[in-house]
PDB file of C-alpha atoms in Angstrom:
ATOM      1  CA  MET R   1     -21.342 -24.266   4.539  1.00  0.00           C
ATOM      2  CA  GLU R   2     -19.704 -20.967   5.420  1.00  0.00           C
ATOM      3  CA  LEU R   3     -20.329 -17.638   3.765  1.00  0.00           C
ATOM      4  CA  ILE R   4     -18.080 -14.653   4.372  1.00  0.00           C
ATOM      5  CA  LEU R   5     -19.280 -11.169   3.510  1.00  0.00           C
ATOM      6  CA  LYS R   6     -16.693  -8.435   3.077  1.00  0.00           C
ATOM      7  CA  ASN R   7     -17.014  -4.684   2.713  1.00  0.00           C
ATOM      8  CA  VAL R   8     -20.601  -4.606   3.971  1.00  0.00           C
ATOM      9  CA  LYS R   9     -21.909  -1.075   4.431  1.00  0.00           C
ATOM     10  CA  LYS R  10     -23.153  -0.236   7.919  1.00  0.00           C
ATOM     11  CA  LYS R  11     -26.573   0.691   6.548  1.00  0.00           C
ATOM     12  CA  ASP R  12     -26.920  -2.758   4.928  1.00  0.00           C
ATOM     13  CA  LEU R  13     -25.933  -4.768   7.988  1.00  0.00           C
ATOM     14  CA  PRO R  14     -29.353  -4.703   9.732  1.00  0.00           C
ATOM     15  CA  VAL R  15     -31.015  -5.918   6.530  1.00  0.00           C
ATOM     16  CA  LEU R  16     -28.558  -8.797   6.194  1.00  0.00           C
ATOM     17  CA  LYS R  17     -28.973  -9.726   9.852  1.00  0.00           C
ATOM     18  CA  SER R  18     -32.761  -9.706   9.507  1.00  0.00           C
ATOM     19  CA  LEU R  19     -32.606 -11.841   6.379  1.00  0.00           C
ATOM     20  CA  ALA R  20     -30.260 -14.320   8.040  1.00  0.00           C
ATOM     21  CA  LYS R  21     -32.505 -14.532  11.086  1.00  0.00           C
ATOM     22  CA  SER R  22     -35.597 -15.140   8.960  1.00  0.00           C
ATOM     23  CA  LEU R  23     -33.779 -17.937   7.123  1.00  0.00           C
ATOM     24  CA  GLY R  24     -32.540 -19.483  10.360  1.00  0.00           C
ATOM     25  CA  VAL R  25     -28.912 -18.786   9.542  1.00  0.00           C
ATOM     26  CA  GLU R  26     -26.446 -18.401  12.399  1.00  0.00           C
ATOM     27  CA  ILE R  27     -24.316 -15.248  12.385  1.00  0.00           C
ATOM     28  CA  GLU R  28     -20.853 -15.186  13.916  1.00  0.00           C
ATOM     29  CA  LYS R  29     -18.802 -12.053  14.252  1.00  0.00           C
ATOM     30  CA  GLU R  30     -15.071 -12.606  14.302  1.00  0.00           C
ATOM     31  CA  ASP R  31     -12.851  -9.774  15.436  1.00  0.00           C
ATOM     32  CA  LYS R  32      -9.288 -10.123  14.302  1.00  0.00           C
ATOM     33  CA  PRO R  33      -7.142  -8.160  16.718  1.00  0.00           C
ATOM     34  CA  TYR R  34      -3.982  -6.459  15.571  1.00  0.00           C
ATOM     35  CA  ASN R  35      -0.666  -8.145  16.186  1.00  0.00           C
ATOM     36  CA  PRO R  36       0.381  -7.031  19.721  1.00  0.00           C
ATOM     37  CA  GLU R  37       3.966  -6.338  18.595  1.00  0.00           C
ATOM     38  CA  PHE R  38       2.677  -4.061  15.828  1.00  0.00           C
ATOM     39  CA  VAL R  39       0.466  -2.166  18.277  1.00  0.00           C
ATOM     40  CA  LYS R  40       3.409  -1.776  20.665  1.00  0.00           C
ATOM     41  CA  GLU R  41       5.583  -0.312  17.886  1.00  0.00           C
ATOM     42  CA  ILE R  42       2.906   2.191  16.878  1.00  0.00           C
ATOM     43  CA  LEU R  43       2.301   3.321  20.461  1.00  0.00           C
ATOM     44  CA  GLU R  44       6.031   3.723  21.066  1.00  0.00           C
ATOM     45  CA  ALA R  45       6.404   5.751  17.875  1.00  0.00           C
ATOM     46  CA  ARG R  46       3.552   8.066  18.910  1.00  0.00           C
ATOM     47  CA  GLU R  47       5.172   8.583  22.298  1.00  0.00           C
ATOM     48  CA  GLU R  48       8.516   9.408  20.658  1.00  0.00           C
ATOM     49  CA  LEU R  49       6.809  12.000  18.472  1.00  0.00           C
ATOM     50  CA  LYS R  50       5.255  13.609  21.553  1.00  0.00           C
ATOM     51  CA  GLN R  51       8.742  13.787  23.076  1.00  0.00           C
ATOM     52  CA  GLY R  52      10.053  15.607  20.006  1.00  0.00           C
ATOM     53  CA  LYS R  53      12.147  12.720  18.682  1.00  0.00           C
ATOM     54  CA  GLY R  54      10.602  12.821  15.214  1.00  0.00           C
ATOM     55  CA  ILE R  55      11.805  14.689  12.146  1.00  0.00           C
ATOM     56  CA  LYS R  56       9.928  16.893   9.695  1.00  0.00           C
ATOM     57  CA  MET R  57      10.330  16.420   5.968  1.00  0.00           C
ATOM     58  CA  THR R  58       9.032  18.379   3.011  1.00  0.00           C
ATOM     59  CA  LEU R  59       7.133  16.665   0.230  1.00  0.00           C
ATOM     60  CA  GLU R  60      10.143  17.137  -2.021  1.00  0.00           C
ATOM     61  CA  GLU R  61      12.397  15.330   0.475  1.00  0.00           C
ATOM     62  CA  ILE R  62       9.919  12.490   0.747  1.00  0.00           C
ATOM     63  CA  ASP R  63       9.637  12.310  -3.034  1.00  0.00           C
ATOM     64  CA  LYS R  64      13.428  11.931  -3.298  1.00  0.00           C
ATOM     65  CA  LEU R  65      13.264   8.861  -1.052  1.00  0.00           C
ATOM     66  CA  TRP R  66      11.207   7.014  -3.674  1.00  0.00           C
ATOM     67  CA  LYS R  67      13.653   7.680  -6.487  1.00  0.00           C
TER      68      LYS R  67
END
């Protein structure tokens, strides 16, 4: 049987690990990496901003986009 815990606070993690160990339960940590294409897009966008290719908008201009 598998049990997945979500939104565990950092301070509670040692307690849960200790409890699992005392019960003989195996703990697996699964890291889900970001999609490489998504990461590439974000890094490229940051670089473009550093090169001055971005635009500045006021809150009013942004608000108009939603309407």
